[in-house]
mmCIF file of C-alpha atoms in Angstrom:
data_model
loop_
_atom_site.group_PDB
_atom_site.id
_atom_site.type_symbol
_atom_site.label_atom_id
_atom_site.label_comp_id
_atom_site.label_asym_id
_atom_site.label_seq_id
_atom_site.Cartn_x
_atom_site.Cartn_y
_atom_site.Cartn_z
ATOM 1 C CA MET A 57 -72.374 25.499 21.856
ATOM 2 C CA THR A 58 -72.499 23.517 18.642
ATOM 3 C CA GLU A 59 -73.171 19.840 18.290
ATOM 4 C CA SER A 60 -70.371 17.617 17.081
ATOM 5 C CA PRO A 61 -71.035 16.042 13.709
ATOM 6 C CA VAL A 62 -72.653 12.627 13.662
ATOM 7 C CA THR A 63 -70.531 11.481 10.774
ATOM 8 C CA GLY A 64 -66.901 12.004 9.942
ATOM 9 C CA VAL A 65 -64.207 11.026 7.505
ATOM 10 C CA VAL A 66 -63.289 7.353 7.826
ATOM 11 C CA PRO A 67 -59.777 6.618 6.504
ATOM 12 C CA THR A 68 -59.552 3.688 4.085
ATOM 13 C CA GLY A 69 -56.965 2.119 1.809
ATOM 14 C CA TRP A 70 -53.284 1.488 2.353
ATOM 15 C CA ARG A 71 -52.761 4.652 4.429
ATOM 16 C CA ALA A 72 -55.216 3.399 7.057
ATOM 17 C CA ARG A 73 -53.680 -0.078 7.073
ATOM 18 C CA LEU A 74 -50.159 1.313 7.489
ATOM 19 C CA ASP A 75 -51.048 3.784 10.257
ATOM 20 C CA LEU A 76 -48.605 2.946 13.054
ATOM 21 C CA ARG A 77 -49.874 5.517 15.543
ATOM 22 C CA PRO A 78 -52.210 3.151 17.447
ATOM 23 C CA HIS A 79 -49.371 0.648 17.773
ATOM 24 C CA VAL A 80 -46.920 3.292 18.994
ATOM 25 C CA LEU A 81 -49.450 4.641 21.513
ATOM 26 C CA ARG A 82 -50.095 1.126 22.794
ATOM 27 C CA VAL A 83 -46.383 0.586 23.339
ATOM 28 C CA ARG A 84 -46.005 3.988 25.002
ATOM 29 C CA ASP A 85 -48.868 3.312 27.423
ATOM 30 C CA SER A 86 -47.391 -0.107 28.261
ATOM 31 C CA ALA A 87 -43.805 1.061 28.782
ATOM 32 C CA LEU A 88 -44.024 1.441 32.561
ATOM 33 C CA PRO A 89 -45.948 -1.841 33.124
ATOM 34 C CA ILE A 90 -43.321 -3.605 30.994
ATOM 35 C CA LEU A 91 -40.557 -2.054 33.104
ATOM 36 C CA GLN A 92 -42.351 -3.213 36.272
ATOM 37 C CA ILE A 93 -42.650 -6.767 34.979
ATOM 38 C CA VAL A 94 -39.030 -6.975 33.806
ATOM 39 C CA VAL A 95 -37.619 -5.603 37.067
ATOM 40 C CA ALA A 96 -39.844 -7.703 39.328
ATOM 41 C CA ALA A 97 -39.430 -10.966 37.405
ATOM 42 C CA THR A 98 -35.660 -10.559 37.131
ATOM 43 C CA ALA A 99 -35.300 -9.670 40.823
ATOM 44 C CA ALA A 100 -37.475 -12.603 41.910
ATOM 45 C CA TYR A 101 -35.579 -15.041 39.703
ATOM 46 C CA ALA A 102 -32.182 -13.759 40.864
ATOM 47 C CA PHE A 103 -33.215 -13.932 44.535
ATOM 48 C CA ALA A 104 -34.499 -17.495 44.185
ATOM 49 C CA VAL A 105 -31.284 -18.616 42.451
ATOM 50 C CA SER A 106 -28.710 -16.697 44.484
ATOM 51 C CA VAL A 107 -30.260 -16.663 47.949
ATOM 52 C CA LEU A 108 -32.520 -19.729 48.039
ATOM 53 C CA GLY A 109 -30.314 -21.857 45.823
ATOM 54 C CA HIS A 110 -33.137 -23.009 43.526
ATOM 55 C CA PRO A 111 -31.663 -23.980 40.140
ATOM 56 C CA SER A 112 -34.838 -23.396 38.072
ATOM 57 C CA PRO A 113 -37.225 -21.012 39.879
ATOM 58 C CA LEU A 114 -39.840 -20.994 37.129
ATOM 59 C CA LEU A 115 -42.688 -19.884 39.360
ATOM 60 C CA ALA A 116 -40.755 -16.903 40.700
ATOM 61 C CA GLY A 117 -41.031 -15.408 37.214
ATOM 62 C CA THR A 118 -44.494 -16.636 36.191
ATOM 63 C CA VAL A 119 -46.179 -15.472 39.401
ATOM 64 C CA THR A 120 -44.611 -12.034 39.028
ATOM 65 C CA ILE A 121 -45.567 -11.610 35.377
ATOM 66 C CA SER A 122 -49.125 -12.876 35.825
ATOM 67 C CA SER A 123 -49.836 -10.809 38.947
ATOM 68 C CA LEU A 124 -48.636 -7.517 37.444
ATOM 69 C CA GLY A 125 -49.865 -7.917 33.871
ATOM 70 C CA LEU A 126 -50.460 -5.081 31.413
ATOM 71 C CA VAL A 127 -54.013 -4.187 32.462
ATOM 72 C CA ARG A 128 -55.041 -0.695 33.552
ATOM 73 C CA ASP A 129 -56.101 -1.807 37.030
ATOM 74 C CA ALA A 130 -52.833 -2.283 38.923
ATOM 75 C CA ARG A 131 -54.131 -1.555 42.424
ATOM 76 C CA PRO A 132 -52.188 -3.454 45.121
ATOM 77 C CA ARG A 133 -55.280 -5.319 46.277
ATOM 78 C CA ARG A 134 -55.853 -6.737 42.785
ATOM 79 C CA VAL A 135 -52.173 -7.729 42.519
ATOM 80 C CA LEU A 136 -52.363 -9.409 45.937
ATOM 81 C CA GLU A 137 -55.563 -11.280 44.986
ATOM 82 C CA THR A 138 -53.873 -12.627 41.863
ATOM 83 C CA VAL A 139 -50.789 -13.679 43.824
ATOM 84 C CA ILE A 140 -52.925 -15.511 46.393
ATOM 85 C CA GLY A 141 -54.851 -17.266 43.632
ATOM 86 C CA MET A 142 -51.672 -18.545 42.053
ATOM 87 C CA LEU A 143 -50.219 -19.647 45.394
ATOM 88 C CA VAL A 144 -53.398 -21.592 46.102
ATOM 89 C CA GLY A 145 -52.850 -23.528 42.858
ATOM 90 C CA VAL A 146 -49.197 -24.153 43.703
ATOM 91 C CA LEU A 147 -50.007 -25.344 47.228
ATOM 92 C CA VAL A 148 -52.750 -27.774 46.134
ATOM 93 C CA ALA A 149 -50.553 -29.213 43.386
ATOM 94 C CA GLU A 150 -47.540 -29.544 45.708
ATOM 95 C CA VAL A 151 -49.668 -31.536 48.162
ATOM 96 C CA PHE A 152 -50.870 -33.855 45.363
ATOM 97 C CA VAL A 153 -47.317 -34.401 44.128
ATOM 98 C CA LEU A 154 -46.143 -35.203 47.646
ATOM 99 C CA VAL A 155 -49.036 -37.584 48.415
ATOM 100 C CA ALA A 156 -49.852 -39.210 45.058
ATOM 101 C CA GLY A 157 -46.881 -38.375 42.833
ATOM 102 C CA PRO A 158 -46.994 -36.979 39.266
ATOM 103 C CA GLY A 159 -49.232 -38.384 36.537
ATOM 104 C CA TRP A 160 -52.209 -37.600 34.320
ATOM 105 C CA TRP A 161 -54.915 -38.607 36.789
ATOM 106 C CA GLN A 162 -53.121 -36.781 39.613
ATOM 107 C CA LEU A 163 -53.025 -33.692 37.393
ATOM 108 C CA ALA A 164 -56.780 -34.010 36.721
ATOM 109 C CA LEU A 165 -57.582 -34.299 40.434
ATOM 110 C CA ALA A 166 -55.220 -31.498 41.415
ATOM 111 C CA LEU A 167 -56.662 -29.171 38.770
ATOM 112 C CA CYS A 168 -60.240 -30.006 39.772
ATOM 113 C CA VAL A 169 -59.569 -29.400 43.474
ATOM 114 C CA THR A 170 -57.653 -26.200 42.714
ATOM 115 C CA LEU A 171 -60.493 -24.717 40.659
ATOM 116 C CA LEU A 172 -63.103 -25.686 43.259
ATOM 117 C CA VAL A 173 -61.088 -24.165 46.107
ATOM 118 C CA ALA A 174 -60.342 -21.019 44.109
ATOM 119 C CA ARG A 175 -63.989 -20.488 43.204
ATOM 120 C CA PHE A 176 -64.888 -20.956 46.864
ATOM 121 C CA LEU A 177 -62.340 -18.360 47.965
ATOM 122 C CA SER A 178 -63.010 -15.633 45.381
ATOM 123 C CA PRO A 179 -65.803 -14.535 43.007
ATOM 124 C CA TYR A 180 -63.148 -13.064 40.679
ATOM 125 C CA PRO A 181 -62.894 -15.505 37.692
ATOM 126 C CA PRO A 182 -59.205 -14.793 36.857
ATOM 127 C CA PHE A 183 -58.363 -15.836 40.435
ATOM 128 C CA ALA A 184 -59.423 -19.426 39.627
ATOM 129 C CA ILE A 185 -57.772 -19.401 36.187
ATOM 130 C CA MET A 186 -54.431 -18.236 37.589
ATOM 131 C CA ALA A 187 -54.625 -20.880 40.321
ATOM 132 C CA GLY A 188 -55.341 -23.574 37.714
ATOM 133 C CA ILE A 189 -52.432 -22.545 35.501
ATOM 134 C CA GLN A 190 -49.949 -22.691 38.355
ATOM 135 C CA SER A 191 -51.361 -26.046 39.459
ATOM 136 C CA VAL A 192 -50.750 -27.519 36.003
ATOM 137 C CA ILE A 193 -47.181 -26.134 35.938
ATOM 138 C CA VAL A 194 -46.394 -27.739 39.289
ATOM 139 C CA MET A 195 -47.874 -31.090 38.250
ATOM 140 C CA ALA A 196 -46.168 -31.121 34.849
ATOM 141 C CA VAL A 197 -42.690 -29.852 35.769
ATOM 142 C CA PRO A 198 -40.766 -32.187 38.118
ATOM 143 C CA SER A 199 -38.934 -30.826 41.151
ATOM 144 C CA GLN A 200 -36.614 -32.382 43.729
ATOM 145 C CA GLN A 201 -37.532 -29.911 46.476
ATOM 146 C CA PRO A 202 -40.946 -30.361 48.160
ATOM 147 C CA PHE A 203 -42.733 -27.011 48.412
ATOM 148 C CA GLY A 204 -39.738 -25.279 46.866
ATOM 149 C CA ARG A 205 -41.936 -23.989 44.076
ATOM 150 C CA LEU A 206 -44.368 -22.576 46.640
ATOM 151 C CA LEU A 207 -41.486 -20.558 48.067
ATOM 152 C CA ASP A 208 -40.588 -19.394 44.546
ATOM 153 C CA GLY A 209 -44.175 -18.230 44.091
ATOM 154 C CA VAL A 210 -44.076 -16.302 47.366
ATOM 155 C CA VAL A 211 -40.843 -14.616 46.225
ATOM 156 C CA GLY A 212 -42.490 -13.654 42.938
ATOM 157 C CA GLY A 213 -45.561 -12.273 44.710
ATOM 158 C CA VAL A 214 -43.505 -10.185 47.107
ATOM 159 C CA ALA A 215 -41.463 -8.835 44.187
ATOM 160 C CA ALA A 216 -44.649 -7.837 42.362
ATOM 161 C CA LEU A 217 -46.016 -5.966 45.387
ATOM 162 C CA LEU A 218 -42.693 -4.193 46.024
ATOM 163 C CA VAL A 219 -42.442 -3.061 42.419
ATOM 164 C CA THR A 220 -46.043 -1.791 42.556
ATOM 165 C CA ALA A 221 -44.979 0.545 45.363
ATOM 166 C CA LEU A 222 -41.449 1.435 44.282
ATOM 167 C CA ILE A 223 -41.963 1.736 40.500
ATOM 168 C CA PRO A 224 -45.610 2.813 40.459
ATOM 169 C CA ARG A 225 -47.603 3.268 37.292
ATOM 170 C CA ASN A 226 -48.705 6.853 36.725
ATOM 171 C CA PRO A 227 -52.065 6.908 38.521
ATOM 172 C CA ARG A 228 -53.218 10.281 37.202
ATOM 173 C CA ARG A 229 -52.747 9.862 33.467
ATOM 174 C CA GLY A 230 -55.362 7.128 33.130
ATOM 175 C CA GLU A 231 -57.904 8.637 35.492
ATOM 176 C CA LEU A 232 -57.605 12.075 33.877
ATOM 177 C CA ARG A 233 -58.178 10.482 30.474
ATOM 178 C CA ASP A 234 -61.283 8.757 31.822
ATOM 179 C CA ALA A 235 -62.448 11.962 33.513
ATOM 180 C CA HIS A 236 -62.211 13.985 30.313
ATOM 181 C CA ALA A 237 -64.039 11.208 28.451
ATOM 182 C CA VAL A 238 -66.927 11.526 30.929
ATOM 183 C CA PHE A 239 -67.043 15.321 30.638
ATOM 184 C CA ALA A 240 -66.861 15.141 26.822
ATOM 185 C CA ALA A 241 -69.765 12.683 26.662
ATOM 186 C CA PHE A 242 -71.694 14.751 29.224
ATOM 187 C CA GLN A 243 -71.202 17.867 27.107
ATOM 188 C CA GLY A 244 -72.107 15.965 23.952
ATOM 189 C CA ALA A 245 -75.432 14.782 25.384
ATOM 190 C CA ALA A 246 -76.261 18.285 26.607
ATOM 191 C CA ALA A 247 -75.269 19.838 23.263
ATOM 192 C CA THR A 248 -77.692 17.546 21.449
ATOM 193 C CA ALA A 249 -80.455 18.492 23.890
ATOM 194 C CA ILE A 250 -79.684 22.185 23.315
ATOM 195 C CA GLN A 251 -79.964 21.747 19.556
ATOM 196 C CA ALA A 252 -83.261 19.917 20.048
ATOM 197 C CA LEU A 253 -84.616 22.806 22.127
ATOM 198 C CA ARG A 254 -83.501 25.410 19.580
ATOM 199 C CA ARG A 255 -85.197 23.556 16.708
ATOM 200 C CA GLY A 256 -88.071 21.826 18.472
ATOM 201 C CA ASP A 257 -86.667 18.570 17.087
ATOM 202 C CA ARG A 258 -88.125 15.451 18.729
ATOM 203 C CA LEU A 259 -85.688 13.050 17.009
ATOM 204 C CA ARG A 260 -82.716 15.081 18.160
ATOM 205 C CA ALA A 261 -84.150 15.153 21.687
ATOM 206 C CA GLU A 262 -84.427 11.371 21.688
ATOM 207 C CA ARG A 263 -80.813 11.151 20.554
ATOM 208 C CA ALA A 264 -79.813 13.393 23.479
ATOM 209 C CA LEU A 265 -81.620 11.048 25.862
ATOM 210 C CA GLU A 266 -79.786 8.053 24.367
ATOM 211 C CA LYS A 267 -76.450 9.820 24.873
ATOM 212 C CA ALA A 268 -77.356 10.727 28.458
ATOM 213 C CA ARG A 269 -78.294 7.125 29.213
ATOM 214 C CA ALA A 270 -74.930 5.947 27.847
ATOM 215 C CA LEU A 271 -72.953 7.971 30.408
ATOM 216 C CA GLY A 272 -73.157 5.349 33.170
ATOM 217 C CA PRO A 273 -70.385 3.008 31.928
ATOM 218 C CA LEU A 274 -68.013 5.953 31.388
ATOM 219 C CA VAL A 275 -68.583 7.178 34.949
ATOM 220 C CA GLU A 276 -67.967 3.645 36.246
ATOM 221 C CA GLN A 277 -64.736 3.410 34.255
ATOM 222 C CA TRP A 278 -63.571 6.689 35.777
ATOM 223 C CA ARG A 279 -64.463 5.370 39.251
ATOM 224 C CA GLU A 280 -62.378 2.239 38.700
ATOM 225 C CA SER A 281 -59.329 4.160 37.473
ATOM 226 C CA LEU A 282 -59.602 6.581 40.395
ATOM 227 C CA ASP A 283 -59.862 3.693 42.885
ATOM 228 C CA SER A 284 -56.754 2.161 41.341
ATOM 229 C CA ALA A 285 -54.863 5.464 41.441
ATOM 230 C CA LEU A 286 -55.764 6.085 45.093
ATOM 231 C CA ALA A 287 -54.784 2.544 46.099
ATOM 232 C CA ILE A 288 -51.357 2.911 44.447
ATOM 233 C CA ALA A 289 -50.833 6.375 45.969
ATOM 234 C CA ARG A 290 -51.518 4.993 49.456
ATOM 235 C CA ILE A 291 -48.623 2.526 49.356
ATOM 236 C CA SER A 292 -46.136 4.322 47.123
ATOM 237 C CA PRO A 293 -43.891 6.850 48.888
ATOM 238 C CA PHE A 294 -43.340 8.595 45.550
ATOM 239 C CA LEU A 295 -47.037 9.169 44.829
ATOM 240 C CA ARG A 296 -48.263 10.011 48.320
ATOM 241 C CA PRO A 297 -48.226 13.779 47.579
ATOM 242 C CA GLN A 298 -50.808 13.154 44.837
ATOM 243 C CA ARG A 299 -53.395 11.728 47.243
ATOM 244 C CA ALA A 300 -54.978 15.108 48.031
ATOM 245 C CA GLU A 301 -55.429 15.888 44.334
ATOM 246 C CA LEU A 302 -56.840 12.428 43.644
ATOM 247 C CA LEU A 303 -59.302 12.826 46.529
ATOM 248 C CA ARG A 304 -60.409 16.150 45.006
ATOM 249 C CA HIS A 305 -60.992 14.363 41.716
ATOM 250 C CA GLU A 306 -63.012 11.732 43.559
ATOM 251 C CA ARG A 307 -65.303 14.434 44.969
ATOM 252 C CA ILE A 308 -65.772 15.847 41.470
ATOM 253 C CA ARG A 309 -66.495 12.362 40.137
ATOM 254 C CA GLN A 310 -69.178 11.741 42.748
ATOM 255 C CA GLN A 311 -70.936 14.995 41.908
ATOM 256 C CA LEU A 312 -70.653 14.408 38.167
ATOM 257 C CA ASP A 313 -72.200 10.985 38.704
ATOM 258 C CA PHE A 314 -75.228 12.750 40.252
ATOM 259 C CA ALA A 315 -75.147 15.346 37.458
ATOM 260 C CA THR A 316 -75.312 12.677 34.727
ATOM 261 C CA ARG A 317 -78.427 11.230 36.380
ATOM 262 C CA ASN A 318 -80.040 14.652 36.537
ATOM 263 C CA LEU A 319 -79.081 15.261 32.905
ATOM 264 C CA ARG A 320 -81.113 12.176 32.011
ATOM 265 C CA VAL A 321 -84.104 13.769 33.772
ATOM 266 C CA VAL A 322 -83.567 16.965 31.792
ATOM 267 C CA ALA A 323 -83.239 15.024 28.524
ATOM 268 C CA ARG A 324 -86.509 13.176 29.172
ATOM 269 C CA ARG A 325 -88.299 16.477 29.731
ATOM 270 C CA VAL A 326 -86.802 17.832 26.495
ATOM 271 C CA VAL A 327 -88.184 14.810 24.616
ATOM 272 C CA TYR A 328 -91.692 15.460 25.932
ATOM 273 C CA LEU A 329 -91.548 19.187 25.215
ATOM 274 C CA CYS A 330 -90.305 18.746 21.641
ATOM 275 C CA ASP A 331 -93.458 16.834 20.727
ATOM 276 C CA ASP A 332 -95.065 20.116 19.630
ATOM 277 C CA GLY A 333 -92.115 21.044 17.363
ATOM 278 C CA MET A 334 -91.784 24.512 18.886
ATOM 279 C CA PRO A 335 -88.316 26.000 19.529
ATOM 280 C CA ARG A 336 -87.439 26.952 23.111
ATOM 281 C CA PRO A 337 -84.462 29.333 22.890
ATOM 282 C CA VAL A 338 -84.643 30.504 26.521
ATOM 283 C CA ALA A 339 -84.284 26.980 27.946
ATOM 284 C CA ALA A 340 -81.586 26.223 25.366
ATOM 285 C CA ASP A 341 -79.618 29.298 26.443
ATOM 286 C CA MET A 342 -79.869 28.350 30.130
ATOM 287 C CA LEU A 343 -78.644 24.830 29.488
ATOM 288 C CA GLY A 344 -75.889 26.186 27.237
ATOM 289 C CA GLU A 345 -74.638 28.488 30.014
ATOM 290 C CA LEU A 346 -74.591 25.538 32.394
ATOM 291 C CA MET A 347 -72.483 23.514 29.981
ATOM 292 C CA ARG A 348 -69.991 26.340 29.481
ATOM 293 C CA ALA A 349 -69.556 26.420 33.243
ATOM 294 C CA ALA A 350 -69.266 22.621 33.287
ATOM 295 C CA ASP A 351 -66.391 22.944 30.829
ATOM 296 C CA LEU A 352 -64.572 25.081 33.402
ATOM 297 C CA VAL A 353 -65.176 22.343 35.977
ATOM 298 C CA ALA A 354 -63.583 19.866 33.569
ATOM 299 C CA GLN A 355 -60.555 22.147 33.131
ATOM 300 C CA SER A 356 -60.211 22.423 36.923
ATOM 301 C CA LEU A 357 -59.295 18.720 37.045
ATOM 302 C CA ALA A 358 -55.845 19.498 35.671
ATOM 303 C CA ASP A 359 -55.625 23.087 36.913
ATOM 304 C CA ILE A 360 -57.366 24.002 40.175
ATOM 305 C CA SER A 361 -57.222 27.707 39.255
ATOM 306 C CA PHE A 362 -60.261 27.084 37.011
ATOM 307 C CA GLN A 363 -62.355 26.113 40.051
ATOM 308 C CA PRO A 364 -63.256 29.663 41.266
ATOM 309 C CA PRO A 365 -64.371 30.923 37.820
ATOM 310 C CA ALA A 366 -66.378 27.722 37.337
ATOM 311 C CA ARG A 367 -68.105 28.335 40.675
ATOM 312 C CA GLU A 368 -68.906 31.954 39.829
ATOM 313 C CA ALA A 369 -70.239 31.036 36.383
ATOM 314 C CA LEU A 370 -72.512 28.434 37.953
ATOM 315 C CA ARG A 371 -73.637 30.895 40.623
ATOM 316 C CA ALA A 372 -74.649 33.321 37.882
ATOM 317 C CA VAL A 373 -76.829 30.663 36.254
ATOM 318 C CA ALA A 374 -78.199 29.403 39.563
ATOM 319 C CA SER A 375 -79.382 32.877 40.607
ATOM 320 C CA ARG A 376 -81.735 33.000 37.595
ATOM 321 C CA LEU A 377 -83.219 29.497 37.889
ATOM 322 C CA ASP A 378 -86.676 30.617 38.977
ATOM 323 C CA PRO A 379 -89.145 28.846 36.655
ATOM 324 C CA GLY A 380 -91.887 31.383 37.283
ATOM 325 C CA ALA A 381 -89.636 34.344 36.476
ATOM 326 C CA VAL A 382 -87.720 32.840 33.534
ATOM 327 C CA MET A 383 -90.752 31.261 31.869
ATOM 328 C CA ARG A 384 -93.474 33.667 32.970
ATOM 329 C CA GLY A 385 -96.794 32.647 31.446
ATOM 330 C CA ALA A 386 -95.319 29.470 29.915
ATOM 331 C CA SER A 387 -96.773 25.987 30.283
ATOM 332 C CA GLN A 388 -96.134 23.786 33.278
ATOM 333 C CA GLY A 389 -93.925 21.591 31.115
ATOM 334 C CA ASP A 390 -91.667 24.509 30.159
ATOM 335 C CA GLN A 391 -91.400 25.648 33.759
ATOM 336 C CA GLY A 392 -90.729 22.035 34.793
ATOM 337 C CA LEU A 393 -87.717 21.935 32.471
ATOM 338 C CA ILE A 394 -86.194 24.996 34.182
ATOM 339 C CA ALA A 395 -86.946 23.385 37.550
ATOM 340 C CA ALA A 396 -85.094 20.238 36.385
ATOM 341 C CA LEU A 397 -81.985 22.356 35.775
ATOM 342 C CA ARG A 398 -81.842 23.285 39.481
ATOM 343 C CA PRO A 399 -80.548 19.947 40.888
ATOM 344 C CA LEU A 400 -78.158 19.671 37.914
ATOM 345 C CA THR A 401 -76.755 23.096 38.844
ATOM 346 C CA VAL A 402 -76.417 22.091 42.509
ATOM 347 C CA ASP A 403 -74.421 19.011 41.471
ATOM 348 C CA LEU A 404 -72.032 21.086 39.370
ATOM 349 C CA LEU A 405 -71.648 23.722 42.102
ATOM 350 C CA THR A 406 -70.784 21.002 44.597
ATOM 351 C CA ALA A 407 -68.187 19.710 42.138
ATOM 352 C CA THR A 408 -66.425 23.090 42.464
ATOM 353 C CA GLY A 409 -65.932 22.523 46.204
ATOM 354 C CA MET A 410 -69.081 24.167 47.586
ATOM 355 C CA SER A 411 -71.024 22.392 50.301
ATOM 356 C CA PRO A 412 -74.441 21.010 49.256
ATOM 357 C CA ALA A 413 -76.162 23.479 51.585
ATOM 358 C CA ASP A 414 -74.353 26.485 50.060
ATOM 359 C CA ALA A 415 -75.029 25.197 46.552
ATOM 360 C CA ARG A 416 -78.758 24.919 47.275
ATOM 361 C CA ALA A 417 -78.734 28.380 48.864
ATOM 362 C CA ALA A 418 -77.427 29.825 45.570
ATOM 363 C CA LEU A 419 -80.793 29.018 43.969
ATOM 364 C CA PRO A 420 -83.730 31.438 44.246
ATOM 365 C CA ARG A 421 -86.598 30.310 46.452
ATOM 366 C CA ILE A 422 -89.659 29.026 44.600
#
């Protein structure tokens, strides 16, 4: 396994400035959310006009657009929270208009009360902001129908939730992208540690530890995208067949979360060992074999047929992880590094579908 280069070619000049690929990719990734917003907002507006008889159902559209948005996290719970936040702002403002009428000081009071109530109800900051925006719209735009705008907001919220289920965003594309980002960073940290062991390079070992410590946010991002995908799959009749596969990915994610923590332990031991500047090819080879097996685990995310070979490759490594046998006559520190690979191997074996007990049983007794 070779380490990826630290530096690379950075494009400059007019070619870099005229590169349209990032813009095209951004539009491509937003195509389905845009379709959701257009369909939901149009349906809500048409329903409010044709069925409810509201001549200008502004909030039917704004509630729909704001609750769906273009963000990655489109789980139904988050959409519902946003809808409730906006309806809170509409309700408070409608009460102020009915009791005190429109005006600048009424707007100030309504906005203040709306933000206080919203902050009381939810710790999610956008909840309060959305409520405040809708409150200002209600106070600033006159209406002849008391609480008619509240009904428009309810129509918009229902439309947003229906579209979330009936025109769901692809839940697997984003989570698979996040999953591969975690595995790539995991492999990158391990590759740097392997190079440090082969060369006895303390600076490279410290860099490996830095990379291992940076894995946490990537794992959390994968967790969030998986949660969102599972939530959408639960309510969408079209995505329900994907639930089993998403649950399998969640099990892999949990085990990789443990594996990243154990990789940090391994990286710290590598830092201490590289103080003497001596190469350690045996430990480097063992860690390299583990990472080749981990690459098969990563490939099993998209193709489950890679799971059995990943398990067998990990079993082959696990069967040799006896510190006394592998590093016979070596220092306690060297044997401790091999011992630190044992829980990392168990985590990866469990990610292939083995039970924790069977994964531990694959290791030799010490």
